[in-house]
PDB file of C-alpha atoms in Angstrom:
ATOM      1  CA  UNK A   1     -44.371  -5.224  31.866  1.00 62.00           C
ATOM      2  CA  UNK A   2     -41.514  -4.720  34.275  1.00 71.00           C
ATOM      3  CA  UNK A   3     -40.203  -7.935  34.000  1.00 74.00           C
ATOM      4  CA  UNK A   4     -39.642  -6.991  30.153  1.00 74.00           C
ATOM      5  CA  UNK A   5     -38.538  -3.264  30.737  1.00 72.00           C
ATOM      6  CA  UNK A   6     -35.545  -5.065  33.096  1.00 69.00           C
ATOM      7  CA  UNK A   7     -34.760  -8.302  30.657  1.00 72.00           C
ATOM      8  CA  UNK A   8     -34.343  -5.362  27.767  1.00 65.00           C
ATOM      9  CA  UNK A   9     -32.519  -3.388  29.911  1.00 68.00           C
ATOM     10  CA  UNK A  10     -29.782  -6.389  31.084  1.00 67.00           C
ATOM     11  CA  UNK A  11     -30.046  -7.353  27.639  1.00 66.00           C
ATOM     12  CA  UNK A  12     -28.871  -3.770  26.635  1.00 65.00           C
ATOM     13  CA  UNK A  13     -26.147  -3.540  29.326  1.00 70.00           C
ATOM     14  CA  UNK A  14     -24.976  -6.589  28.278  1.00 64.00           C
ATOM     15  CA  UNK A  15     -24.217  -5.749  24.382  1.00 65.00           C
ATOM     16  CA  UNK A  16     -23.266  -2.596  25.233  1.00 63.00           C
ATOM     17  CA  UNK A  17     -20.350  -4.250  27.595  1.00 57.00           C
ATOM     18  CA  UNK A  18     -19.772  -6.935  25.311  1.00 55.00           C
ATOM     19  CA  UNK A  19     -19.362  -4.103  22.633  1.00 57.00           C
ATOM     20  CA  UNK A  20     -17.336  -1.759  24.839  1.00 53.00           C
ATOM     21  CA  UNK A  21     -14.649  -4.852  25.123  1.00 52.00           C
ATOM     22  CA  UNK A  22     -14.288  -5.536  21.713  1.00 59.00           C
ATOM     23  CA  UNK A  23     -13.288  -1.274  20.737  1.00 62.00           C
ATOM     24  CA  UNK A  24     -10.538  -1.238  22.577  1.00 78.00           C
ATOM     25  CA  UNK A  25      -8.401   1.141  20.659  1.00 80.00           C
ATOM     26  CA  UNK A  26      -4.221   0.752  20.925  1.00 83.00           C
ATOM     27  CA  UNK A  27      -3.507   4.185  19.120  1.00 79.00           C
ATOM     28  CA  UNK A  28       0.228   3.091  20.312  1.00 81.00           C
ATOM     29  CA  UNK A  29       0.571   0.234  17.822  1.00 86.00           C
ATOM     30  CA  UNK A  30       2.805   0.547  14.950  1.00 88.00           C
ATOM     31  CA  UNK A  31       4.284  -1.837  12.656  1.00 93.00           C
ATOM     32  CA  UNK A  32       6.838  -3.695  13.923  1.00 94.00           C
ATOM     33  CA  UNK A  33      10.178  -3.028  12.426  1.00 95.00           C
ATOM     34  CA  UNK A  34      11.106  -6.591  11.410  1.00 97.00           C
ATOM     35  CA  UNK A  35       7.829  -5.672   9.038  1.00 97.00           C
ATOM     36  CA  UNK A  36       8.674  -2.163   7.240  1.00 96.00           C
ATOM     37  CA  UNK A  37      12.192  -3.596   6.657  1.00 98.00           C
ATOM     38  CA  UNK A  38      10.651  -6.389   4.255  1.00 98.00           C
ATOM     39  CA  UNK A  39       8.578  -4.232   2.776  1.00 98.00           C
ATOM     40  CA  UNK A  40      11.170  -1.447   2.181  1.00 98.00           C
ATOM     41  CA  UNK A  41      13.316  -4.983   0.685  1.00 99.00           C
ATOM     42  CA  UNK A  42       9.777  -5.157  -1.355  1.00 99.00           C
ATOM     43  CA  UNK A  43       9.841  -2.153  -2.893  1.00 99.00           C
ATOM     44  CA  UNK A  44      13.879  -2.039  -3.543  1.00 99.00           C
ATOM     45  CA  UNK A  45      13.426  -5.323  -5.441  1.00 99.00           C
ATOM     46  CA  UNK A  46      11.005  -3.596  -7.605  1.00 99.00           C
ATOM     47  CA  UNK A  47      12.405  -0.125  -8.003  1.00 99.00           C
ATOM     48  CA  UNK A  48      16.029  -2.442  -8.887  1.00 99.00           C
ATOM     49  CA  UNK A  49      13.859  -4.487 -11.252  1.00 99.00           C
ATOM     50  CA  UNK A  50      12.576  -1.386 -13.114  1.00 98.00           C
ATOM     51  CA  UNK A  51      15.716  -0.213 -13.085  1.00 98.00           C
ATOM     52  CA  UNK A  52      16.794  -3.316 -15.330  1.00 98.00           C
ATOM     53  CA  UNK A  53      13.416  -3.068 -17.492  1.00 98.00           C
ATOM     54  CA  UNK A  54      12.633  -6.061 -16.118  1.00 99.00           C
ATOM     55  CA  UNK A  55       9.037  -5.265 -16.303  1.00 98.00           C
ATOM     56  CA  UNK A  56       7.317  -8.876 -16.475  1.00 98.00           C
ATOM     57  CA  UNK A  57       8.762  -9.593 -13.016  1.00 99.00           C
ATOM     58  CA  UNK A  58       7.654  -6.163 -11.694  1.00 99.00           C
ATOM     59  CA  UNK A  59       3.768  -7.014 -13.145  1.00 98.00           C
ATOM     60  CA  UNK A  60       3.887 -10.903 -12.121  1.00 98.00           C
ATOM     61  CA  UNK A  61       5.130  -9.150  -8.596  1.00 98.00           C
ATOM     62  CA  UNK A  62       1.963  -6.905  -8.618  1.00 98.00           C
ATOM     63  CA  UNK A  63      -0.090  -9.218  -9.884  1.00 98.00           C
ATOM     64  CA  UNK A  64       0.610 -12.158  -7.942  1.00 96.00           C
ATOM     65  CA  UNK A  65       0.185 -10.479  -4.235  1.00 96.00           C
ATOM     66  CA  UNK A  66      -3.292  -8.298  -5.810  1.00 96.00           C
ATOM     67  CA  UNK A  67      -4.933 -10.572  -7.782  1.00 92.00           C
ATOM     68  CA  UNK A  68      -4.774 -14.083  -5.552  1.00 86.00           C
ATOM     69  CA  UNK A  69      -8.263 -13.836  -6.013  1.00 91.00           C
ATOM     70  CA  UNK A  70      -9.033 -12.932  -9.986  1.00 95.00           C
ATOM     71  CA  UNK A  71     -10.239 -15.560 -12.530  1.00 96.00           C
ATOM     72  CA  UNK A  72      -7.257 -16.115 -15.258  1.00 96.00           C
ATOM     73  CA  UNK A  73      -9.054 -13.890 -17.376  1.00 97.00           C
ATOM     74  CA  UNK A  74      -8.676 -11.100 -15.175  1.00 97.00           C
ATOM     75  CA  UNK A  75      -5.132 -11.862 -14.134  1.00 97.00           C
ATOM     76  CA  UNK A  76      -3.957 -12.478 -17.775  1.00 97.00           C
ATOM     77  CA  UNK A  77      -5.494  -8.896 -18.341  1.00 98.00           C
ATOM     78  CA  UNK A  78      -4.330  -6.996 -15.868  1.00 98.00           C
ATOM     79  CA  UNK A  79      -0.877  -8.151 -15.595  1.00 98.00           C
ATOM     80  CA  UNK A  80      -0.687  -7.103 -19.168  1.00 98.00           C
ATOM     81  CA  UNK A  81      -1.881  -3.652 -18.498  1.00 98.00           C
ATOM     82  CA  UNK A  82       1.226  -3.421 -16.096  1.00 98.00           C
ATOM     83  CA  UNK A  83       3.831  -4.775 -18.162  1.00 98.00           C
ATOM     84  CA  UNK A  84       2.004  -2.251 -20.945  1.00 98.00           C
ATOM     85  CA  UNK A  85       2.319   1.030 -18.297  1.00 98.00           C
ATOM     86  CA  UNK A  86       6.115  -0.166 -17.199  1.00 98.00           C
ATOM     87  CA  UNK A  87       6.871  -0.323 -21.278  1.00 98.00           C
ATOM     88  CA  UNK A  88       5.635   3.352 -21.480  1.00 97.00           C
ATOM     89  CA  UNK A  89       7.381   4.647 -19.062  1.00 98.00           C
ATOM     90  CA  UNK A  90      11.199   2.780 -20.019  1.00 97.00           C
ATOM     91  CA  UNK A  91      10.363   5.162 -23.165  1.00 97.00           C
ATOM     92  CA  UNK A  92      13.597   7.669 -23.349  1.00 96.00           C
ATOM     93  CA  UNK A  93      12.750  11.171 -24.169  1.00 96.00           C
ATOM     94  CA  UNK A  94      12.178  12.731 -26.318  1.00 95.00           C
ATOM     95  CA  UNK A  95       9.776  10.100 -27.469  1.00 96.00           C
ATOM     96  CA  UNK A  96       8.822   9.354 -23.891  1.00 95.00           C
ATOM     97  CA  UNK A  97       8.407  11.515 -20.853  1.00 96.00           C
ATOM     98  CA  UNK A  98      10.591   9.208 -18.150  1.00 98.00           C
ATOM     99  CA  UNK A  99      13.548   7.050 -19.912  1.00 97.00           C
ATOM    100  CA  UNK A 100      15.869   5.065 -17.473  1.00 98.00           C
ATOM    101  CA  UNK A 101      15.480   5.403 -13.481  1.00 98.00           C
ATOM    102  CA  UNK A 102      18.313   7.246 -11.755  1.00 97.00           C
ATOM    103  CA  UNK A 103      17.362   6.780  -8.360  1.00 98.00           C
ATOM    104  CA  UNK A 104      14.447   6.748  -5.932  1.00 99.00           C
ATOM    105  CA  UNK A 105      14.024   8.390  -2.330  1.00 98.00           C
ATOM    106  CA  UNK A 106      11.338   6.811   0.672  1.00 98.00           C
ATOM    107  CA  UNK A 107       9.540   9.939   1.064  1.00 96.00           C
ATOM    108  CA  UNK A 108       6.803   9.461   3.265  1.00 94.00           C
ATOM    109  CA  UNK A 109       5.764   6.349   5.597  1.00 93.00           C
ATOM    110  CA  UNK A 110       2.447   6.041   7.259  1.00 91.00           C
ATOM    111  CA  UNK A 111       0.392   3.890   9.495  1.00 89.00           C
ATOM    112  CA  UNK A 112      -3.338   2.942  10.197  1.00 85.00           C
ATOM    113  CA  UNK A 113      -3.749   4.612  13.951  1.00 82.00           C
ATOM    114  CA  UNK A 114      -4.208   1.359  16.008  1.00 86.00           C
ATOM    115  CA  UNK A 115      -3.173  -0.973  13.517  1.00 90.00           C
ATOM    116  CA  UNK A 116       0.372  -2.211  13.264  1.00 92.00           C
ATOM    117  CA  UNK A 117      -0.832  -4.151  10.329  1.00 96.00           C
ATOM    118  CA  UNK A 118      -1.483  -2.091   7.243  1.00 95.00           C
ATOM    119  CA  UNK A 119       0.539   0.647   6.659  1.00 96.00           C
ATOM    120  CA  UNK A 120       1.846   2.932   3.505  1.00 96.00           C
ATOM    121  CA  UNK A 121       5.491   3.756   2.020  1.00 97.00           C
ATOM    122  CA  UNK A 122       5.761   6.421  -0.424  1.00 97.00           C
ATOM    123  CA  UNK A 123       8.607   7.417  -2.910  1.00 98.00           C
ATOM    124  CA  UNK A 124       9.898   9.474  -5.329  1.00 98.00           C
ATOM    125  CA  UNK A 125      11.727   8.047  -8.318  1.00 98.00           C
ATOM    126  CA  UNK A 126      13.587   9.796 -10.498  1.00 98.00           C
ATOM    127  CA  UNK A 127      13.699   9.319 -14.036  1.00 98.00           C
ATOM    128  CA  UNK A 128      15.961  10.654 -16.671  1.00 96.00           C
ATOM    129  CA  UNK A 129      13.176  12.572 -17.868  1.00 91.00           C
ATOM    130  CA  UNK A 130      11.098  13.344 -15.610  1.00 96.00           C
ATOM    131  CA  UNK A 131       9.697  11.965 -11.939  1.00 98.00           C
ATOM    132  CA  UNK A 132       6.659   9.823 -10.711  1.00 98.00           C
ATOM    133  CA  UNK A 133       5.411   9.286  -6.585  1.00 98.00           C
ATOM    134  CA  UNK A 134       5.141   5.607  -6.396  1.00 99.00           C
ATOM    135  CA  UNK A 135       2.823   4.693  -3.435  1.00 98.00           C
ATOM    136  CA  UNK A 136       2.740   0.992  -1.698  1.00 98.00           C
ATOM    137  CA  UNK A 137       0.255   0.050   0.427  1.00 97.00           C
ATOM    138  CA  UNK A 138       1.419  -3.497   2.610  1.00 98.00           C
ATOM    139  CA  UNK A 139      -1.037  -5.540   4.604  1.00 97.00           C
ATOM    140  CA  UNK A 140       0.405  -8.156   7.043  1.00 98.00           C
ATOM    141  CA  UNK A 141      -1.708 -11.283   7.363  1.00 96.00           C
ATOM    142  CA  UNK A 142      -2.638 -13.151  10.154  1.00 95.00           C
ATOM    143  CA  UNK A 143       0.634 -15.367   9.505  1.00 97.00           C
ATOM    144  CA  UNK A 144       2.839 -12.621   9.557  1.00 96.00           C
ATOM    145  CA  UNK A 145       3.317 -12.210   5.546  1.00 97.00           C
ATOM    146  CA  UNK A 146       3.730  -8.655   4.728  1.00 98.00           C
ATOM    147  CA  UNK A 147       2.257  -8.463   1.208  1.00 97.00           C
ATOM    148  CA  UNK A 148       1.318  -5.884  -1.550  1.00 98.00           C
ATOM    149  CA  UNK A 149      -1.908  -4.814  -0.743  1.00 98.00           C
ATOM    150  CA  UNK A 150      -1.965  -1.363  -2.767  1.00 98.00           C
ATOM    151  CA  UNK A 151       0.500   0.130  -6.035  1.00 98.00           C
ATOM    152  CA  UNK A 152      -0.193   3.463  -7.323  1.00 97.00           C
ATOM    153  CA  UNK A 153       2.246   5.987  -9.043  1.00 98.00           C
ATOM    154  CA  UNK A 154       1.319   9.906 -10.025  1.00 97.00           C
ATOM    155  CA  UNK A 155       2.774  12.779 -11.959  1.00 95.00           C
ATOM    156  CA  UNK A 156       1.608  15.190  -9.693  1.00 93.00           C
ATOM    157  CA  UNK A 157       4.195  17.521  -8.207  1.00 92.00           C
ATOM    158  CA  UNK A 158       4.754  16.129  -5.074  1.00 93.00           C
ATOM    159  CA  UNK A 159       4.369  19.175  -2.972  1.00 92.00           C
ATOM    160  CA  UNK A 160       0.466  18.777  -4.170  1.00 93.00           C
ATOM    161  CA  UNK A 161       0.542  15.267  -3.929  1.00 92.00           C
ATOM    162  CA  UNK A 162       1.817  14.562  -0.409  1.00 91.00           C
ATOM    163  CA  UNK A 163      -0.818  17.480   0.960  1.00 90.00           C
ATOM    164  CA  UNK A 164      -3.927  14.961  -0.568  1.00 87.00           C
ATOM    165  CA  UNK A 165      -6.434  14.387   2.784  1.00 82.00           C
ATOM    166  CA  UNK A 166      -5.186  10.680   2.617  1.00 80.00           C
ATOM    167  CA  UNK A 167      -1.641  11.703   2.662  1.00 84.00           C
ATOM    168  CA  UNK A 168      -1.846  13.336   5.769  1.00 78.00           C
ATOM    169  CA  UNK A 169      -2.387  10.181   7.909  1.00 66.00           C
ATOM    170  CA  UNK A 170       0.036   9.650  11.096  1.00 61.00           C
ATOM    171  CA  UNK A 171       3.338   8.755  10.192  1.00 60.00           C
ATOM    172  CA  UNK A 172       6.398   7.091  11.896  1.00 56.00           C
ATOM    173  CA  UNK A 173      10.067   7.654  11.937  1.00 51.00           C
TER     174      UNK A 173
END
């Protein structure tokens, strides 16, 4: 009996270091800069491309860093939901609510604490109309690819929309 109260309790000591080792938490690490700048060039190409209603670029863009993954089906379907949602909102008021893009702003950018691999840019594009937040969420793979991980874009006013829980994650300058 004591030999198996001291194997379970070197066993236990054991795990528990080889667990203790493999938490180390960097809260230190950002993304590196070399990183937000493509993905700032990432979301510029976009925001230039639905400018120039160039909409089936902007939804084979989405679509082609999202759905690596999907069957055809799936792809073929959602890539024409996009193109459908970029059509709507090219619509000029008064028949539409947003029209042409004037400009955009980067807003907001945030970070994973201890990752320096997924991280968050948010802006706020202005329409002739009206306004949406776009949010991007990038991932950077173990090759060093920053890609589109997340695209979202809300008609909330922003003051509401940038207090959200998820919103209030660290940031970096």
């Amino acid at each position: 009996m004591r030999n198996t109260t001291k194997i379970l309790l070197l066993v236990a000591i054991v795990l528990t270091a080889g667990i203790a080792g493999a938490q180390n938490l960097d809260l230190n690490k950002v993304p590196k800069l070399e990183y937000l700048k493509t993905a700032k060039n990432m979301a510029s190409d976009f925001f230039q491309r639905l400018k120039e209603k160039d909409h089936e670029a902007n939804a084979d863009f989405i679509i082609d860093n999202l759905g690596s993954a999907w069957d055809e089906s799936k792809r073929i379907s959602e890539r024409n939901d996009y193109l459908n949602k970029f059509q709507l909102i090219s619509i000029k008021p008064p028949q539409g609510v947003y029209g042409d893009l004037d400009g955009y702003d980067l807003i907001e950018q945030g970070f994973l604490r201890g990752s320096d691999r997924y991280f968050r840019h948010t802006y706020m594009a202005y329409f002739e109309g009206n306004y949406l937040i776009f949010e991007f969420r990038f991932y950077v793979d173990g090759n060093e690819k920053v890609t589109l991980d997340y695209i979202g874009w809300s008609e909330k006013n922003p003051f509401e929309y940038m207090s959200t829980s998820d919103m209030l994650l660290p940031k970096y300058d």
